[in-house]
Structure formats: C-alpha cells, structure tokens
C-alpha positions as CSV (number, residue, x, y, z in Angstrom):
1,M,-23.2,-50.1,-88.9
2,A,-24.5,-47.5,-91.3
3,V,-27.3,-45.0,-91.0
4,P,-28.9,-42.5,-93.5
5,T,-27.7,-39.0,-93.2
6,P,-30.0,-36.0,-93.3
7,G,-31.5,-34.9,-96.6
8,G,-31.4,-38.3,-98.2
9,A,-27.7,-38.3,-98.6
10,P,-25.9,-41.7,-98.9
11,V,-25.5,-43.7,-95.7
12,L,-22.3,-43.4,-93.6
13,T,-20.3,-46.2,-92.1
14,A,-18.5,-45.7,-88.7
15,E,-15.2,-45.6,-90.6
16,E,-16.5,-42.9,-92.9
17,A,-17.8,-40.8,-90.0
18,A,-14.5,-41.2,-88.2
19,T,-12.7,-40.0,-91.4
20,E,-14.9,-36.9,-91.5
21,V,-14.0,-36.1,-87.9
22,G,-10.3,-36.4,-88.8
23,H,-10.6,-34.1,-91.8
24,A,-12.5,-31.5,-89.8
25,L,-10.1,-31.7,-86.8
26,N,-7.1,-31.2,-89.1
27,K,-8.8,-28.1,-90.7
28,V,-9.5,-26.6,-87.3
29,L,-5.9,-27.1,-86.0
30,G,-4.6,-25.7,-89.3
31,A,-6.9,-22.7,-89.2
32,Y,-5.4,-21.6,-85.9
33,R,-2.2,-20.8,-87.7
34,F,-3.9,-18.2,-89.8
35,Y,-6.8,-16.9,-87.8
36,A,-7.1,-15.5,-84.2
37,E,-9.6,-17.0,-81.7
38,G,-13.1,-15.8,-82.5
39,H,-12.4,-15.1,-86.2
40,A,-15.4,-15.8,-88.4
41,A,-13.4,-18.2,-90.6
42,L,-12.2,-20.1,-87.6
43,A,-15.7,-20.3,-86.1
44,E,-16.9,-21.8,-89.4
45,V,-14.5,-24.7,-89.5
46,Q,-15.2,-25.3,-85.8
47,Q,-18.9,-25.6,-86.6
48,R,-18.1,-28.1,-89.3
49,L,-16.2,-30.2,-86.7
50,V,-19.1,-30.0,-84.3
51,E,-21.4,-31.3,-87.1
52,C,-19.0,-34.1,-87.9
53,V,-18.8,-35.1,-84.3
54,S,-22.6,-35.1,-84.0
55,R,-22.8,-37.4,-87.1
56,Y,-20.3,-39.8,-85.6
57,H,-22.4,-39.9,-82.4
58,A,-25.5,-40.6,-84.4
59,V,-23.8,-43.3,-86.5
60,T,-22.1,-45.2,-83.6
61,G,-24.1,-44.2,-80.6
62,E,-20.8,-43.8,-78.7
63,A,-18.4,-41.0,-77.7
64,V,-15.6,-39.9,-80.0
65,V,-12.6,-41.5,-78.4
66,L,-9.3,-40.1,-79.8
67,H,-6.4,-42.5,-79.1
68,I,-3.2,-40.5,-78.5
69,R,0.1,-41.9,-79.7
70,S,3.5,-40.3,-80.1
71,S,3.2,-39.6,-83.8
72,A,-0.4,-40.6,-84.6
73,L,-4.0,-39.8,-83.6
74,L,-6.6,-42.6,-84.0
75,L,-10.4,-42.8,-83.8
76,G,-11.1,-46.5,-83.4
77,D,-9.1,-48.3,-86.1
78,V,-9.0,-45.2,-88.3
79,V,-5.8,-43.2,-88.4
80,L,-6.8,-39.5,-88.3
81,V,-3.4,-37.9,-88.3
82,E,0.0,-39.5,-88.7
83,S,3.4,-37.7,-88.7
84,A,6.8,-38.8,-89.9
85,S,8.3,-37.9,-86.5
86,A,7.0,-37.5,-83.0
87,K,8.5,-34.0,-82.9
88,D,6.1,-32.7,-85.6
89,S,3.0,-34.6,-84.4
90,V,-0.1,-32.7,-83.2
91,T,-0.3,-35.2,-80.3
92,R,3.1,-34.4,-78.9
93,P,2.1,-32.1,-75.9
94,L,-0.6,-34.5,-74.9
95,F,1.5,-37.7,-75.3
96,L,4.3,-36.3,-73.1
97,E,1.9,-35.6,-70.3
98,G,0.6,-39.2,-70.2
99,V,-2.8,-38.5,-72.0
100,Q,-3.9,-41.8,-73.6
101,E,-7.4,-40.9,-74.8
102,V,-9.6,-37.8,-75.4
103,L,-13.3,-38.4,-75.1
104,W,-15.9,-36.1,-76.7
105,Q,-19.2,-37.2,-75.2
106,P,-22.5,-37.0,-77.0
107,G,-24.0,-33.6,-76.5
108,V,-20.7,-31.7,-76.4
109,E,-21.4,-28.1,-77.3
110,A,-19.5,-26.0,-79.9
111,E,-18.3,-23.5,-77.2
112,E,-16.8,-26.2,-75.0
113,L,-15.2,-28.0,-78.0
114,G,-13.8,-24.7,-79.3
115,A,-12.2,-23.9,-75.9
116,F,-10.6,-27.3,-75.8
117,L,-9.2,-27.0,-79.3
118,A,-7.8,-23.6,-78.4
119,M,-5.9,-25.1,-75.5
120,W,-4.6,-27.9,-77.8
121,H,-3.3,-25.3,-80.3
122,R,-1.6,-23.2,-77.5
123,A,0.1,-26.4,-76.2
124,L,1.4,-27.1,-79.7
125,Q,2.7,-23.5,-80.0
126,R,4.1,-23.6,-76.5
127,T,2.1,-20.5,-75.5
128,L,0.3,-21.9,-72.5
129,P,0.4,-19.6,-69.4
130,P,3.8,-20.2,-67.6
131,E,2.1,-21.6,-64.5
132,Y,0.3,-24.3,-66.4
133,D,0.9,-27.3,-68.5
134,F,-1.9,-28.7,-70.7
135,Y,-3.0,-31.3,-68.2
136,T,-3.3,-28.8,-65.3
137,W,-5.2,-26.2,-67.3
138,F,-7.7,-28.8,-68.6
139,W,-8.7,-29.9,-65.1
140,E,-9.0,-26.3,-63.9
141,R,-11.3,-25.4,-66.8
142,G,-13.8,-28.1,-65.6
143,F,-15.1,-29.3,-68.9
144,E,-18.5,-31.1,-68.7
145,D,-18.6,-33.3,-71.8
146,I,-14.9,-33.7,-72.6
147,E,-12.8,-36.2,-70.6
148,L,-9.2,-37.4,-70.6
149,V,-7.9,-40.9,-69.9
150,V,-4.5,-40.3,-68.4
151,A,-1.8,-42.6,-67.2
152,E,1.0,-42.4,-64.7
153,V,4.3,-42.6,-66.7
154,P,6.8,-44.6,-64.6
155,A,9.7,-42.4,-63.5
156,S,13.1,-43.4,-64.8
157,A,16.0,-43.7,-62.4
158,E,18.4,-42.6,-65.2
159,T,18.8,-38.9,-64.9
160,G,20.5,-38.7,-68.3
161,E,17.4,-40.1,-70.2
162,S,15.8,-37.3,-72.2
163,A,12.0,-37.3,-73.0
164,Q,12.8,-34.9,-75.8
165,T,14.8,-37.5,-77.8
166,E,12.6,-38.3,-80.7
167,A,14.0,-41.7,-81.5
168,Q,13.6,-43.0,-78.0
169,L,10.1,-41.5,-77.8
170,A,9.0,-43.5,-80.8
171,E,10.8,-46.8,-79.9
172,R,9.4,-46.9,-76.4
173,E,5.8,-46.1,-77.3
174,E,4.4,-49.7,-77.2
175,Q,6.4,-50.7,-74.1
176,L,5.5,-47.4,-72.3
177,F,1.7,-47.9,-72.7
178,A,1.9,-51.6,-71.8
179,D,3.3,-50.5,-68.4
180,L,0.9,-47.6,-67.7
181,T,-2.0,-47.8,-65.3
182,R,-5.1,-46.4,-67.0
183,R,-7.0,-44.0,-64.9
184,Q,-10.1,-42.2,-66.3
185,S,-10.9,-38.8,-64.8
186,S,-13.6,-36.3,-65.5
187,G,-13.2,-32.6,-65.5
188,S,-16.7,-32.1,-64.2
189,G,-15.7,-32.4,-60.5
190,R,-16.2,-29.4,-58.2
191,R,-14.7,-28.5,-54.9
192,R,-17.2,-28.9,-52.1
193,P,-17.6,-25.5,-50.4
194,V,-17.7,-27.0,-46.9
195,G,-16.1,-25.2,-44.0
196,H,-14.4,-27.2,-41.1
197,D,-13.4,-24.6,-38.6
198,E,-13.2,-27.2,-35.8
199,W,-11.0,-29.4,-37.8
200,L,-8.6,-26.6,-38.6
201,A,-8.4,-25.6,-34.9
202,R,-7.7,-29.2,-33.8
203,L,-5.1,-29.6,-36.6
204,E,-3.3,-26.5,-35.4
205,A,-3.2,-27.7,-31.8
206,E,-2.3,-31.3,-32.7
207,V,0.4,-30.8,-35.3
208,L,1.9,-27.4,-35.6
209,A,1.0,-25.0,-32.8
210,P,3.9,-24.4,-30.3
211,V,2.1,-26.3,-27.5
212,S,3.5,-28.5,-24.7
213,A,2.0,-31.7,-23.3
214,Q,0.4,-29.7,-20.4
215,D,-1.6,-27.7,-23.0
216,L,-3.4,-30.9,-24.0
217,V,-5.1,-31.5,-20.7
218,R,-8.8,-31.9,-21.2
219,S,-10.6,-28.5,-21.1
220,G,-13.5,-26.8,-22.6
221,A,-11.7,-25.6,-25.6
222,P,-13.8,-26.0,-28.8
223,A,-11.0,-27.9,-30.6
224,F,-11.2,-30.8,-28.1
225,E,-14.9,-31.1,-27.4
226,G,-15.8,-34.8,-27.7
227,A,-12.1,-36.1,-27.5
228,S,-11.6,-39.0,-25.3
229,D,-8.8,-39.4,-22.7
230,A,-7.2,-42.1,-24.9
231,E,-7.2,-39.8,-27.9
232,V,-5.5,-37.0,-25.9
233,A,-2.9,-39.5,-24.6
234,E,-2.1,-40.7,-28.1
235,L,-1.9,-37.1,-29.3
236,R,0.5,-36.2,-26.4
237,A,2.8,-39.2,-27.4
238,L,2.8,-38.1,-31.0
239,L,3.8,-34.5,-30.1
240,E,6.5,-35.6,-27.7
241,R,7.9,-37.9,-30.4
242,E,7.9,-35.2,-33.0
243,R,9.5,-32.6,-30.7
244,G,12.2,-35.1,-29.7
245,G,13.9,-34.9,-33.0
246,V,12.7,-38.1,-34.6
247,G,10.8,-36.1,-37.2
248,V,7.3,-35.3,-38.2
249,H,4.6,-37.9,-38.3
250,E,3.1,-39.0,-41.7
251,R,-0.4,-38.8,-40.1
252,S,-0.1,-35.0,-39.9
253,V,0.5,-34.7,-43.6
254,W,-2.5,-36.8,-44.5
255,M,-4.6,-34.7,-42.2
256,V,-3.7,-31.5,-44.0
257,W,-4.2,-33.2,-47.4
258,G,-7.7,-34.4,-46.4
259,L,-8.6,-30.9,-45.1
260,L,-7.5,-29.3,-48.4
261,A,-10.3,-31.2,-50.2
262,V,-13.1,-29.6,-48.1
263,C,-11.7,-26.3,-46.8
264,R,-12.9,-22.8,-47.7
265,E,-10.7,-20.6,-49.7
266,E,-9.9,-18.3,-46.8
267,E,-8.7,-21.4,-44.9
268,R,-6.5,-22.7,-47.8
269,A,-3.5,-20.4,-47.1
270,A,-3.2,-21.5,-43.5
271,L,-3.3,-25.2,-44.5
272,L,-0.7,-24.7,-47.2
273,G,1.5,-22.9,-44.7
274,W,1.3,-25.9,-42.3
275,M,2.0,-28.3,-45.1
276,E,5.2,-26.3,-46.0
277,E,6.4,-26.8,-42.4
278,L,5.7,-30.5,-42.5
279,L,7.4,-31.1,-45.8
280,S,10.5,-29.1,-44.6
281,G,10.6,-31.4,-41.5
282,F,10.5,-34.6,-43.6
283,V,13.4,-33.3,-45.7
284,S,15.4,-32.0,-42.8
285,H,15.2,-35.4,-41.0
286,G,16.0,-37.3,-44.2
287,R,12.8,-39.3,-44.3
288,W,12.9,-39.9,-48.0
289,A,10.9,-43.1,-48.2
290,E,7.9,-41.6,-46.2
291,L,8.1,-38.5,-48.3
292,S,8.0,-40.4,-51.6
293,Q,5.0,-42.4,-50.3
294,V,3.2,-39.2,-49.4
295,V,3.8,-37.7,-52.9
296,Q,2.8,-40.9,-54.6
297,G,-0.4,-41.2,-52.5
298,M,-1.4,-37.6,-53.2
299,T,-0.8,-38.1,-56.9
300,R,-3.0,-41.2,-57.0
301,D,-5.8,-39.2,-55.3
302,A,-5.5,-36.4,-57.8
303,R,-5.5,-38.8,-60.7
304,A,-8.6,-40.6,-59.4
305,S,-10.5,-37.3,-58.9
306,G,-10.1,-34.3,-61.2
307,A,-11.1,-32.0,-58.4
308,R,-7.9,-32.8,-56.4
309,A,-5.5,-31.8,-59.2
310,P,-5.3,-28.1,-58.0
311,D,-4.5,-29.4,-54.5
312,L,-1.7,-31.6,-55.8
313,Y,-0.1,-28.8,-57.7
314,A,-0.4,-26.4,-54.8
315,V,1.2,-28.9,-52.4
316,T,4.0,-30.0,-54.7
317,R,5.0,-26.4,-55.5
318,L,5.7,-26.0,-51.8
319,F,8.9,-28.0,-52.2
320,F,10.4,-25.0,-54.0
321,L,9.5,-22.3,-51.5
322,E,12.4,-20.9,-49.4
323,A,12.4,-23.3,-46.4
324,P,11.9,-26.6,-48.2
325,R,14.2,-25.6,-51.0
326,F,17.0,-24.7,-48.6
327,A,16.5,-28.1,-46.9
328,L,16.7,-29.9,-50.2
329,A,19.9,-28.0,-51.2
330,Q,21.5,-28.8,-47.9
331,A,20.5,-32.5,-48.1
332,T,22.3,-33.0,-51.4
333,A,25.6,-32.3,-49.8
334,Q,25.4,-35.5,-47.8
335,P,26.8,-38.7,-49.4
336,G,24.3,-40.7,-51.3
337,V,21.4,-38.3,-50.8
338,L,21.4,-36.7,-54.2
339,L,19.8,-39.7,-55.9
340,R,17.0,-39.7,-53.3
341,V,16.3,-36.1,-53.9
342,L,16.2,-36.6,-57.6
343,E,13.9,-39.6,-57.2
344,L,11.6,-37.4,-55.2
345,L,11.6,-34.5,-57.7
346,S,11.0,-36.9,-60.6
347,A,7.8,-38.0,-59.0
348,L,6.4,-34.4,-58.9
349,P,4.1,-33.0,-61.7
350,R,5.9,-31.1,-64.4
351,D,4.0,-27.9,-63.5
352,A,5.4,-28.0,-60.0
353,L,8.9,-28.4,-61.3
354,Q,8.8,-25.0,-62.9
355,G,10.0,-23.6,-59.5
356,A,13.0,-26.0,-59.4
357,T,15.1,-23.5,-61.3
358,D,15.7,-21.6,-58.1
359,L,16.9,-24.8,-56.5
360,L,19.3,-25.3,-59.3
361,F,21.4,-22.2,-58.3
362,E,21.4,-23.2,-54.6
363,L,22.8,-26.7,-54.9
364,P,26.3,-26.8,-53.5
365,S,28.1,-28.9,-56.1
366,P,28.2,-28.6,-59.9
367,E,27.6,-32.4,-60.2
368,A,24.2,-31.9,-58.4
369,R,23.3,-29.0,-60.6
370,G,24.1,-31.0,-63.7
371,A,22.0,-33.9,-62.5
372,L,19.0,-31.7,-61.7
373,A,19.3,-29.8,-65.0
374,K,19.1,-33.1,-66.9
375,L,16.1,-34.1,-64.9
376,L,14.3,-30.8,-65.7
377,V,15.2,-31.0,-69.4
378,R,13.9,-34.6,-69.5
379,R,10.6,-33.4,-68.0
380,G,10.3,-30.5,-70.5
381,V,11.0,-27.7,-68.0
382,S,12.5,-24.6,-69.7
383,L,15.9,-23.5,-68.4
384,G,15.8,-20.0,-69.9
385,V,16.5,-18.6,-66.5
386,L,20.1,-19.7,-66.9
387,V,20.5,-16.9,-69.5
388,T,19.4,-14.1,-67.1
389,R,21.3,-15.6,-64.2
390,A,24.5,-16.7,-66.0
391,A,26.6,-14.5,-63.7
392,S,25.7,-16.9,-60.8
393,L,27.5,-19.8,-62.5
394,G,31.2,-20.6,-62.1
395,E,33.9,-22.2,-64.1
396,R,33.1,-25.7,-62.8
397,D,29.5,-25.3,-64.1
398,L,30.7,-25.2,-67.7
399,D,31.0,-29.0,-67.7
400,W,27.3,-29.7,-67.1
401,L,26.2,-26.7,-69.1
402,Q,27.9,-28.3,-72.2
403,F,25.0,-30.6,-72.9
404,L,22.6,-27.6,-72.7
405,R,24.7,-25.5,-75.1
406,E,24.8,-28.3,-77.6
407,A,21.0,-28.7,-77.6
408,G,20.6,-26.7,-80.8
409,P,20.1,-23.1,-82.0
410,E,17.7,-22.3,-79.1
411,A,20.7,-22.7,-76.7
412,Q,22.7,-19.9,-78.4
413,P,21.5,-17.2,-75.9
414,L,23.1,-19.2,-73.1
415,T,26.4,-19.3,-74.8
416,A,26.2,-15.5,-75.5
417,A,25.4,-14.8,-71.8
418,L,28.4,-16.9,-70.7
419,L,30.7,-15.1,-73.1
420,S,29.7,-11.9,-71.3
421,H,30.3,-13.4,-67.9
422,P,31.9,-10.9,-65.4
423,R,34.7,-13.4,-64.4
424,P,37.5,-13.6,-66.9
425,R,38.4,-17.2,-66.1
426,V,34.8,-18.3,-67.0
427,R,35.0,-16.5,-70.3
428,A,38.4,-18.0,-71.2
429,A,37.3,-21.5,-70.1
430,L,34.2,-21.2,-72.3
431,L,36.2,-20.2,-75.3
432,S,38.2,-23.5,-75.1
433,R,34.9,-25.4,-75.1
434,L,33.3,-23.8,-78.1
435,N,32.7,-26.1,-81.2
436,P,32.6,-25.1,-84.8
437,R,28.8,-24.7,-84.7
438,D,29.1,-21.9,-82.2
439,I,31.5,-19.7,-84.2
440,E,29.1,-18.1,-86.7
441,P,26.2,-17.4,-84.3
442,Q,28.7,-15.9,-81.7
443,R,30.9,-14.1,-84.2
444,S,30.1,-10.6,-83.0
445,A,30.7,-11.6,-79.3
446,L,34.0,-13.3,-80.2
447,L,35.3,-10.3,-82.1
448,R,34.5,-8.1,-79.1
449,L,36.6,-10.4,-76.9
450,L,39.7,-9.5,-79.0
451,A,39.7,-6.3,-77.1
452,D,38.8,-7.9,-73.7
453,P,40.5,-6.3,-70.6
454,E,42.1,-9.6,-69.7
455,A,45.0,-10.9,-71.8
456,E,44.1,-14.5,-71.2
457,V,40.6,-14.0,-72.7
458,R,42.1,-12.0,-75.7
459,G,44.5,-14.8,-76.4
460,A,41.9,-17.6,-76.2
461,A,39.6,-15.6,-78.6
462,L,42.5,-15.0,-81.0
463,V,43.4,-18.7,-81.1
464,L,39.8,-19.7,-81.7
465,L,39.1,-17.2,-84.5
466,V,42.4,-18.1,-86.3
467,R,41.7,-21.8,-86.0
468,H,38.3,-21.4,-87.7
469,G,39.5,-18.9,-90.3
470,V,37.1,-16.1,-89.3
471,E,38.2,-13.4,-91.8
472,A,36.1,-10.8,-90.1
473,A,38.7,-10.7,-87.3
474,V,41.2,-8.9,-89.5
475,G,39.7,-5.5,-88.9
476,P,39.7,-5.7,-85.1
477,L,43.2,-7.2,-85.1
478,V,44.5,-4.3,-87.2
479,S,43.0,-1.9,-84.7
480,R,44.8,-3.8,-81.9
481,L,48.2,-3.0,-83.5
482,E,47.5,0.7,-82.8
483,V,47.3,-0.1,-79.0
484,K,50.4,-0.6,-76.9
485,L,50.8,-4.3,-76.4
486,E,53.3,-6.6,-74.8
487,A,55.8,-8.0,-77.2
488,R,54.4,-11.6,-77.0
489,E,50.8,-10.5,-77.6
490,R,51.9,-8.2,-80.5
491,M,53.7,-11.1,-82.2
492,A,50.5,-13.2,-81.8
493,V,48.4,-10.5,-83.5
494,L,50.9,-10.2,-86.3
495,R,51.0,-13.9,-86.9
496,A,47.2,-14.1,-86.8
497,L,47.0,-11.5,-89.5
498,A,49.4,-13.5,-91.6
499,D,47.3,-16.7,-91.1
500,L,44.0,-15.0,-91.9
501,G,45.4,-13.1,-95.0
502,G,43.7,-10.6,-97.3
503,P,44.7,-7.1,-98.6
504,L,43.9,-5.4,-95.3
505,A,46.2,-7.8,-93.4
506,G,49.0,-7.4,-95.9
507,A,48.8,-3.6,-95.6
508,A,48.9,-3.8,-91.8
509,L,52.0,-6.1,-91.9
510,R,53.9,-3.8,-94.3
511,T,53.1,-0.8,-92.1
512,A,54.2,-2.6,-88.9
513,F,57.4,-3.7,-90.6
514,E,58.2,-0.1,-91.6
515,R,57.4,1.4,-88.1
516,E,58.8,-1.3,-85.8
517,Q,62.1,-0.4,-84.1
518,D,62.6,-3.5,-82.1
519,V,64.8,-6.0,-84.0
520,E,63.0,-9.1,-82.8
521,L,59.6,-7.7,-83.6
522,K,60.8,-6.4,-87.0
523,A,62.2,-9.8,-87.9
524,H,58.9,-11.4,-86.8
525,C,57.0,-9.0,-89.1
526,A,59.2,-10.1,-92.0
527,R,58.5,-13.8,-91.3
528,C,54.8,-13.1,-91.1
529,I,54.9,-11.3,-94.5
530,G,56.6,-14.4,-95.8
531,V,53.8,-16.6,-94.5
532,L,51.2,-14.3,-96.1
533,G,53.2,-14.2,-99.4
534,D,52.4,-10.6,-100.2
535,P,54.5,-9.6,-103.3
536,R,53.9,-5.9,-102.6
537,A,56.3,-6.2,-99.6
538,R,59.3,-7.2,-101.8
539,P,60.8,-3.6,-102.0
540,L,60.7,-3.3,-98.2
541,L,62.3,-6.6,-97.6
542,D,64.9,-6.1,-100.3
543,A,66.0,-2.8,-98.9
544,V,66.6,-4.3,-95.4
545,A,68.2,-7.5,-96.7
546,S,70.8,-5.5,-98.8
547,K,71.8,-3.2,-96.0
548,L,75.4,-3.7,-95.0
549,F,75.1,-3.0,-91.3
550,A,71.6,-4.4,-90.7
551,P,71.4,-7.0,-87.8
552,R,72.1,-10.5,-89.0
553,V,68.8,-12.0,-87.6
554,L,66.8,-9.3,-89.4
555,K,68.6,-9.8,-92.7
556,Q,68.1,-13.6,-92.4
557,A,64.4,-13.1,-91.7
558,C,64.0,-10.8,-94.8
559,R,65.8,-13.3,-97.1
560,E,63.6,-16.2,-95.9
561,A,60.5,-14.1,-96.4
562,L,61.6,-13.0,-99.9
563,A,61.9,-16.7,-100.9
564,Q,58.3,-17.2,-99.9
565,L,56.8,-14.3,-101.7
566,A,54.6,-14.8,-104.7
567,P,56.0,-13.7,-108.0
568,V,55.3,-10.1,-109.1
569,G,52.4,-9.8,-111.6
C-alpha cells in the first residue's frame, strides 16, 4: 500500500515508512547521549520522530507496533535496530522484563512520546529511580496512547541460571516467546475513588481483629447489618479454625486484595497492614502451595489490568518487611523448605525483590544466602549493599561470594571491602581465593596488608604478592625489616625480597647481612643474596667466608652464595 506524501513528494510504501520511523527512533535514542531532556536539539529530533510516526499511521492506518527481541527491534517485517549481542541492544531492558511489543496508537502526542522515550533511555543507562523498574514506572505514568504487550516469563527452578548470560539469552529467545502467554494491557486505567467503609469494618472484624466467637453474635453493629445467621455461623467457624493453629484462610487474603482495588488512599495503609499479618501467617504455618497460588493469582490480575500493578508491587513488597522477612528466614532452616522459599521469591516482580537484600543477611546458612544471591542476580537485582555491609559476612560466606567477585570489574568494590573486613580470618581466607585478575585492581589494599596487625594475614599477603611478582611490594617489605619481627617472619621477608629482586631489594639484603647478629639469620641473608645474584655483595661474602673462626654454617652459606653471584662488570 502506498499513498502520496504532503507537498507532492513521491509516494511511500509501508516498508519505507517503517524505515523512516527506525531512523528517527535511532536518532532520538542517540541524541540522549549528548543532550539533556528539554534541550532544543533533542526536541527537534523528537519532533521528526513524531512526524515519521504520523506518516506511518497515514500510510498503514494502523498503530506503530514495535516487536521487541533480545538483540533486535522490528516494525512489521522491517528490522529497525539490530545489535551484534543482546548486551548492547537498545531493547535489552524491555526484553528482560517480558515486554513483547510496544504500541504507538494513532494520535499519540509529542509530549507523551517524548516522556516514553526518556524512560526508555533511563532504563538503558540504568538510571531509573531505585524503587522502579521500567515496567512499573510505565504503568504508574498512565500513558493514554502508548501500550505494552507483556508476557509472563516462566520462572526457572534452577537457581544457578543467570538471565544476564548473553549467550543463553540469545539462544533461548525463540523458545521463550513460544511458551509465553500474551497479555495486552493499557496504561490508561485509573483507580476508582470509591470508599468502602463498611467493607473495611467487616473485614477487620472477620479476619484480623482480636475477637472471640461471642463477639460475633448478631447485634446492631454497622459492620454486620444485613448479615444472615448462616453467614455469621460460617464466619465463626472460620475464625475458630484460624485461631486453632491450622493457619490463615486464603479467603481472607482475597478479601484484602479485592478491597485494595477500590479503597480510598487513607484506607490503603490499614489494608496493607492486614495483608502483612496474613502473609506472615501463611509463611509461619508453611502453607507454600496456597501462598504461591495467591501470588500467581494477584500477578494475573495485575497483568490483565494495568490499574492493579501498583497494588501488586505494594503487596509483594510486604514479604520483606520485618515480620514476614523473619518468618521466611526462620523457614529456610527447616529441611527441604529453602527450595519452596526460592520458588515463591522467583514468582515476585523484580521491583519487589529490591527489598530481598535485607533477607540475604538474615538467612541462617551460607548455602541459603548463596542460593538467594544467585536468584537475585538472575532477576537483575543489584547486590551493591554487600559492599556497605561486608562486615556482616563471615568466612563461610566467601564460598558463595566467589561467583559475585568473579562477575567482572564492577565486582571489585566487594573484594576491596572484604580485604578490609574486621575479622582477620576472613581477610586471610579471602587472600587464598584471589585470582590473577584481582591482583592489579587490589594492589594498594594488598600492599597495606603487608603491615596487617595479624601475622596470618601478613603471611598470606606476602605469599600472594611474591607468587604474582608484584615489584611494588619491595618498598613495604624493606620497611618491614626496620620493625622487630619473629625470626620465621623475618626470613620470609628476606626471601621475598630475593625473589622479587631489583636494586632496592639488593641494597636491603646487603644491609641486613651486615647488621644481623644471629648466625641462622645471617646465613639466611647470604642464601637470599645468592638467589638474587647481586654482584655488589661479593666483598661482604668474601670477607665472612675467609674468616678463620667464622661459624661453619655461615661460611658454607657465603660460599654457596658466591657461586651464584653474577660476574662483576
């Protein structure tokens, strides 16, 4: 289909109009790198995109439907953007949150389109507000002519799988979207400002208020006007069952969830408080199947109606308040329960999982902490809090922290924080786990550890620096010779200087050989000079080796060292 463009210009086909949209969209996303929001140059390229979108609407008579893939962006059959890897793709933040399509309806205004593109750019730069992900912020903005087609990504039972792994992300794309349930939602929904005082009152009496069966006898209370005797009897049975230790009833949770959709803002805090108590009860009684069904049901409601998304995130964040969080931490100590807890957490929205970092420090076993950390990394939750709270971690935590420290250069602050851990055993254990990639970024910290108050830490740092040939350690080691050290440690420092070499090390060994009074240490200095091969030490060694009454072990060490020295000149 082709139509004439304004001003008598050549006609455009649908493919050509789509290509124009792609070029304009690329220019807008690229312009954000150089111009701040509201800049005249940015406004100009945004206006060009609006014009291209309008032409596409005129040519096709349909909405602009952007198809989101891991490394590509399509409009119909036209590829607008394609990246060599999913990591560098402009679609990455949308794809990881299950967005399949972005729809720009006819009539979309420049202001609305500009606000959406600004959100897209912030998601690419990872500068969204900390309490939001892209999907959450989109629904709360309430766009009128921009829609998303989203899908529920099936949760994986393998806690070690990483959604950040680029190869797996690209390979699973076709299979992933074949299994997804397409759900179209609109951001135009609004919360109905309807108050339900009588419902709230009845809910409090039925579910959470500290009442007894006698309190439910029919009376003139407003909360029970119109209730039949059969309803009160059923209610009494439910209360007695819940107070008997069997656990809370699923019906109570759905009542609160239903009220959240229609309550006033001033009623919202009370409802969320009640929901927190109910969720804590489910966890405490180990009713994992019912709890998972509740979370899945609320997620389906929120996906089907954009207006329920804020309710979903408000409820799921309750899992990480003090009472539910403590119940989850205690539950993981029971055999076989950790997997159930992880399955529950994997079903929560990523935005809600931002609060799971507090739970990480309350779990009783390092194995549970490691499993939760892998889940959070897989869901894209930042674990930067580990840097500020590294002192809360112990020696056994280093095993599961290893995969985080090996994640790349961005993990170096965590290694630095652990090297400054207040417990010496943790510092020493970490030194034994460092790999060659850690040496150069952590060089300053490692050099400081040569003067650590604990001998175990000093020895581990010394071995590590010598093994990797860090010549910058020579200066600190020379300074260590001026301090009173035990004989064994002093020998280790002297041998390290010989292994590292250099003029400064040679001068320090010669000085130590002259000053040392202990025969064993003096002989050790001679052997170290031989290892270094410093020819400037020949007169010193000759003088001792030729002495008539010098100790035999010392004279032998000097002769062996002389045989190893480099020739003069």
